[in-house]
Short mmCIF file of C-alpha atoms and ligand atoms in Angstrom, two decimals:
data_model
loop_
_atom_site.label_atom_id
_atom_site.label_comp_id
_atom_site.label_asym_id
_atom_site.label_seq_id
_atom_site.Cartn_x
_atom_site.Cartn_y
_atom_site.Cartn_z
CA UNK A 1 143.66 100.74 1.19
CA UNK A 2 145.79 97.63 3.36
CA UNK A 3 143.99 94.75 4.34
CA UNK A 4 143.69 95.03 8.12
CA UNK A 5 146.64 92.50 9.40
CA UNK A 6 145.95 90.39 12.21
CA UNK A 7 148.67 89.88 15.09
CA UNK A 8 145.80 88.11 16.53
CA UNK A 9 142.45 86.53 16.63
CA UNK A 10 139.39 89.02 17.36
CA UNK A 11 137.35 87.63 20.01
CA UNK A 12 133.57 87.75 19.66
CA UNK A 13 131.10 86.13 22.26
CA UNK A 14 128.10 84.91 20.69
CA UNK A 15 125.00 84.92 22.66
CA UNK A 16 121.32 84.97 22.55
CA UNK A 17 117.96 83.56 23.68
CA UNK A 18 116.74 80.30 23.50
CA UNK A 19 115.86 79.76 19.72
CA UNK A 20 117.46 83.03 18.70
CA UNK A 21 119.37 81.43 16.20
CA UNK A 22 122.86 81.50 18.23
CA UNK A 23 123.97 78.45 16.24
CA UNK A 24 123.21 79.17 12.89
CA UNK A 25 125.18 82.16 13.36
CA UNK A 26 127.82 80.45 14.73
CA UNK A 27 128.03 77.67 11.91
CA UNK A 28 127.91 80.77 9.41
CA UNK A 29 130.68 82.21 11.10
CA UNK A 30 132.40 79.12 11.05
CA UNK A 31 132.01 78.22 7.60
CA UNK A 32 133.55 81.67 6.74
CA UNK A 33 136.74 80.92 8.72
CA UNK A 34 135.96 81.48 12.55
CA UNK A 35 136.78 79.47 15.02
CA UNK A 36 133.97 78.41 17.16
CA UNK A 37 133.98 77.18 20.65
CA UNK A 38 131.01 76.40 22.56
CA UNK A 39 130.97 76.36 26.36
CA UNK A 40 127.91 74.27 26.60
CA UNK A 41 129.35 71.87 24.40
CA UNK A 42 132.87 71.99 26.49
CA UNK A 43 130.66 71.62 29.93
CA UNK A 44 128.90 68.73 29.23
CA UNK A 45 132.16 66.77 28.07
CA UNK A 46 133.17 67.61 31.49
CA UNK A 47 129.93 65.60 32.76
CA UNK A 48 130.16 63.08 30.12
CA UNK A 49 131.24 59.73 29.88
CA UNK A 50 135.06 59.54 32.05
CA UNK A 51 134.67 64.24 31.70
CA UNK A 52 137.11 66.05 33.47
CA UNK A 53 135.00 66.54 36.23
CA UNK A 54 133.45 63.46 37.03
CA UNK A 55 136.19 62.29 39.57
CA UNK A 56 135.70 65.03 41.79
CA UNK A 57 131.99 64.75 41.29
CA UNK A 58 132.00 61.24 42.84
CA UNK A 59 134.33 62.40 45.12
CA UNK A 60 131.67 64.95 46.43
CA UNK A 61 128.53 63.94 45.65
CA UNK A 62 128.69 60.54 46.02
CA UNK A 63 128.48 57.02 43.27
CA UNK A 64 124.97 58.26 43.13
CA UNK A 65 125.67 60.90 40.96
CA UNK A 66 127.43 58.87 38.07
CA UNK A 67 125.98 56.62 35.95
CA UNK A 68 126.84 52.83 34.44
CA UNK A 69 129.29 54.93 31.57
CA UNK A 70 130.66 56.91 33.67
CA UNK A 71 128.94 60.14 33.36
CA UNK A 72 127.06 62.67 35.23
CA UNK A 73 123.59 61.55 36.21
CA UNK A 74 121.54 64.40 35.24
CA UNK A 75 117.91 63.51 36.48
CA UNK A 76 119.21 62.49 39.82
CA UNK A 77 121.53 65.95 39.46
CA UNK A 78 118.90 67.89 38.71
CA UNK A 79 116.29 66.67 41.57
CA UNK A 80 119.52 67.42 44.04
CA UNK A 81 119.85 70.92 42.45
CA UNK A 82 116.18 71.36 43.00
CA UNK A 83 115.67 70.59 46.02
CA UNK A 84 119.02 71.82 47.56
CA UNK A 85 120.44 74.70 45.25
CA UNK A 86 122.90 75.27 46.95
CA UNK A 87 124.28 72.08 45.20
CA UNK A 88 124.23 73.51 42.45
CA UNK A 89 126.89 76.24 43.49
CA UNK A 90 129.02 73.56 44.46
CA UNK A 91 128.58 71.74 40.94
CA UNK A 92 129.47 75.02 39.16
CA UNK A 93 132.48 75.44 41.25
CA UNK A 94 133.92 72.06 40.03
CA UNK A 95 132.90 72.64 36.13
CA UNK A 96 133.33 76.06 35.41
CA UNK A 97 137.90 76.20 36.07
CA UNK A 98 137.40 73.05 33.78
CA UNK A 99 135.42 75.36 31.17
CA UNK A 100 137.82 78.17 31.19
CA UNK A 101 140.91 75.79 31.10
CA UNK A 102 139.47 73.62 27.83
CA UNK A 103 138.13 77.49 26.31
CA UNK A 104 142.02 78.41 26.96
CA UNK A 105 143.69 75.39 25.69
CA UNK A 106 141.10 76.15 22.32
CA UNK A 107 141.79 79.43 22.51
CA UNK A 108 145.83 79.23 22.67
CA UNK A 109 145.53 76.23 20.10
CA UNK A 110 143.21 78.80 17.52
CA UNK A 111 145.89 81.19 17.78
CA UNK A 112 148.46 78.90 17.01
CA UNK A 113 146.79 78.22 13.93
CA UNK A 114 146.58 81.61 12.68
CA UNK A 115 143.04 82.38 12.91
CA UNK A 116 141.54 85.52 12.35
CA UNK A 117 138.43 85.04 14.05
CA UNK A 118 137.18 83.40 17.56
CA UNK A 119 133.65 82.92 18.47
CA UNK A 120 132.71 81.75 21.62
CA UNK A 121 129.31 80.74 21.74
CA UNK A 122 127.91 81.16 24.93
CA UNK A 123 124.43 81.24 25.85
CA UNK A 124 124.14 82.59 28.94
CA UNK A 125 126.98 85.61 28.63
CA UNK A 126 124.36 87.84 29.48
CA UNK A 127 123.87 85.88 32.90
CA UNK A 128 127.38 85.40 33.34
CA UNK A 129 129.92 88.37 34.12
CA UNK A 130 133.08 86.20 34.10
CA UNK A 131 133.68 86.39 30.22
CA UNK A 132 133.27 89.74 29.32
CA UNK A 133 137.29 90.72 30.04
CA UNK A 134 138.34 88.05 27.36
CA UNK A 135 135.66 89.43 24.31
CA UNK A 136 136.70 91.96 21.79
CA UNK A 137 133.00 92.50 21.39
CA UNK A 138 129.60 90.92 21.51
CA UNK A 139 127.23 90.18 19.08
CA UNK A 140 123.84 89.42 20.34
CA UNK A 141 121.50 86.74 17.98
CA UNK A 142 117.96 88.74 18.77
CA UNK A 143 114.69 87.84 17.85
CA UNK A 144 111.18 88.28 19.73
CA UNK A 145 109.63 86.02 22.16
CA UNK A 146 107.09 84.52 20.01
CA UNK A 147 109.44 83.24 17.60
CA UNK A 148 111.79 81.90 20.20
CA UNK A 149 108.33 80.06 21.44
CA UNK A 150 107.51 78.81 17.97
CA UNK A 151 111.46 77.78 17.18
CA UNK A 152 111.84 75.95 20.38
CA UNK A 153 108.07 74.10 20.23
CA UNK A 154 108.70 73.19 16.61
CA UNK A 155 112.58 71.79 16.98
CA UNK A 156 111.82 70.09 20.31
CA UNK A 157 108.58 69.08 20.26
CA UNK A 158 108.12 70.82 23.74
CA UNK A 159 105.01 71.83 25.84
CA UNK A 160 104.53 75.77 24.71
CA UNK A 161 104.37 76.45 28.63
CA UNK A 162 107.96 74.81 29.69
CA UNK A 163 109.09 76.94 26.81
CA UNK A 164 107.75 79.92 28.38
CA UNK A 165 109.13 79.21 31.50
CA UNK A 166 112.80 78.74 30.03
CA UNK A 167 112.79 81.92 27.97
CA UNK A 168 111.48 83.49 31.49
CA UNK A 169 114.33 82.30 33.39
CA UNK A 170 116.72 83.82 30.71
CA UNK A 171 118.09 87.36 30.23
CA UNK A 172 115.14 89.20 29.19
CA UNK A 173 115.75 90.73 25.70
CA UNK A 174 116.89 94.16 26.94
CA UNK A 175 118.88 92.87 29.35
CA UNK A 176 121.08 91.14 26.24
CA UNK A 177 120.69 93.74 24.00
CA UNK A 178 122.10 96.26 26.47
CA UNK A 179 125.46 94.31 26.74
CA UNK A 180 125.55 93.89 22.67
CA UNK A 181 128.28 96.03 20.44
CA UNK A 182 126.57 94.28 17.33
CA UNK A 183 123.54 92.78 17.08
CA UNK A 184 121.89 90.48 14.54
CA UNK A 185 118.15 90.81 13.92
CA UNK A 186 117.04 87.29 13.18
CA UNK A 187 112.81 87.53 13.41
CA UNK A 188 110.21 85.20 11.76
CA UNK A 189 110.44 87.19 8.45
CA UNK A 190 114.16 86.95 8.84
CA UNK A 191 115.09 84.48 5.75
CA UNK A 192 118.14 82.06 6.35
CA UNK A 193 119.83 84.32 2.62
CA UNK A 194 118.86 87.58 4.70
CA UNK A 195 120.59 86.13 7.81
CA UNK A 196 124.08 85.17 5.99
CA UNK A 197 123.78 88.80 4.51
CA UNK A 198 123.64 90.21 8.08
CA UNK A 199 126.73 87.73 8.87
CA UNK A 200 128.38 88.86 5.73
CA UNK A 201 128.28 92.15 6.76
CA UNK A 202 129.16 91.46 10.32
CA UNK A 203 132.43 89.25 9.13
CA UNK A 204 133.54 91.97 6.85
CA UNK A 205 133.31 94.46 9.79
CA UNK A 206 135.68 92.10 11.43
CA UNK A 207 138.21 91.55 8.65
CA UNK A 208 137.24 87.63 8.70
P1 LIG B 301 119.32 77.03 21.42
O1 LIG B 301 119.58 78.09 22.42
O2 LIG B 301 118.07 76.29 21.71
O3 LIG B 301 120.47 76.14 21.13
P2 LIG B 301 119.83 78.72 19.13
O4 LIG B 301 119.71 80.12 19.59
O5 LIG B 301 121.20 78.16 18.96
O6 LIG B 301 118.96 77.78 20.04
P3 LIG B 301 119.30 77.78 16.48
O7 LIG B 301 119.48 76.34 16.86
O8 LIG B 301 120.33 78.41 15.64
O9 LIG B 301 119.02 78.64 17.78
O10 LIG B 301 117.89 78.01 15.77
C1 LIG B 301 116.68 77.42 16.28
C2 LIG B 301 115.91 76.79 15.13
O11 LIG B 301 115.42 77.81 14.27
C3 LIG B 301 116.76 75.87 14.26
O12 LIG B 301 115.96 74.81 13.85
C4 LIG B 301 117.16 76.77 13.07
O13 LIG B 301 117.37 76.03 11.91
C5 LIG B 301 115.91 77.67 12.94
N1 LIG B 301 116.24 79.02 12.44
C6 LIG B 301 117.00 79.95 13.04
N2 LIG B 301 117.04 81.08 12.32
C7 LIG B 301 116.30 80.86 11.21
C8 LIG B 301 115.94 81.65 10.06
N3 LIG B 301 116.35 82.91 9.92
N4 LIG B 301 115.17 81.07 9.12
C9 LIG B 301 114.73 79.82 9.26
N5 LIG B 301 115.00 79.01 10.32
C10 LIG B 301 115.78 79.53 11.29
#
């Protein structure tokens, strides 16, 4: 049998629940040959230090906003957002053209490259419909809610109620599953060796 030839990289979208395990999927993935690209990492360069969006930020918001290096205050942001949410339509309508431009520019530069594989990991894809026309599939990091509690609790050191509330505010677990061509079972008895199988498997199914 031929090797499957690629003319071009498949596209997978990587999501999942807080503590799921999204990233060490991703770095598996990675470490196998696939591209990664992460939109939260790509959005909060935009807010960072001199980011893409911080002119037009000042510009609307106000000097308020930024801080001494140049970067997005996010306390002050985030009181705004709270108390006034509409503000934080008008944030998302400055950062998310600079997402998809960056995700593009990695995307086209990938390509270029010759890879077989492209993950973008995107946490809330579930949330969000405005990826879904650029995926080749979706593979959905799943685990249940008490293991996304302890995950979270033990990595961050957070109160076990915030948690709670975060994982609320997400996609429930159905509602990401039901969007999923493949999905990765990655539960407390889930061993990091039994996870890379499950990514073996998944990357082979992929011709990575
Ligand atoms: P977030 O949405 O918060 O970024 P995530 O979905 O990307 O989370 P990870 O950061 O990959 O999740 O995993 C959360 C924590 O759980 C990490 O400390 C990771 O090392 C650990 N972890 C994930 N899966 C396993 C596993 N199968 N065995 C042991 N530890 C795991």
């Amino acid at each position: 049998m031929e090797a499957v030839v690629h003319t071009r990289p498949i596209r997978l979208g990587l999501t999942g629940g807080i503590g799921s395990g999204k990233s060490t999927v991703g770095n598996m993935l990675a470490a196998m040959g696939a591209v990664l690209i992460d939109a939260d990492q790509i959005s909060k360069q935009t807010t960072g230090p001199h980011g893409a969006a911080m002119d037009t930020i000042r510009a609307q918001f106000g000097d308020a906003y930024v801080d001494a290096s140049g970067a997005l205050d996010r306390s002050r942001m985030r009181e705004l957002v709270f108390s006034e949410p509409r503000a934080r339509a008008r944030l998302e309508a400055i950062i998310h053209p600079l997402v998809t431009l960056q995700t593009r520019l990695r995307t086209e530069e990938a390509v270029q490259a010759g890879a077989r594989m492209i993950v973008h990991d995107i946490p809330l894809l579930a949330e969000s419909g405005r990826w879904t026309r650029q995926l080749d599939a979706v593979l959905v990091v799943d685990c249940s809610t008490d293991t996304q509690l302890d995950r979270v609790v033990r990595r961050s050191g957070l109160a076990p109620a915030l948690v709670h509330g975060i994982i609320a505010s997400q996609a429930t677990r159905q509602a990401r599953r039901s969007i999923a061509d493949v999905v990765i079972t990655n539960d407390a008895d889930c061993t990091l060796e039994a996870l890379q199988g499950q990514v073996g498997q998944l990357a082979r199914l992929f011709g990575l």
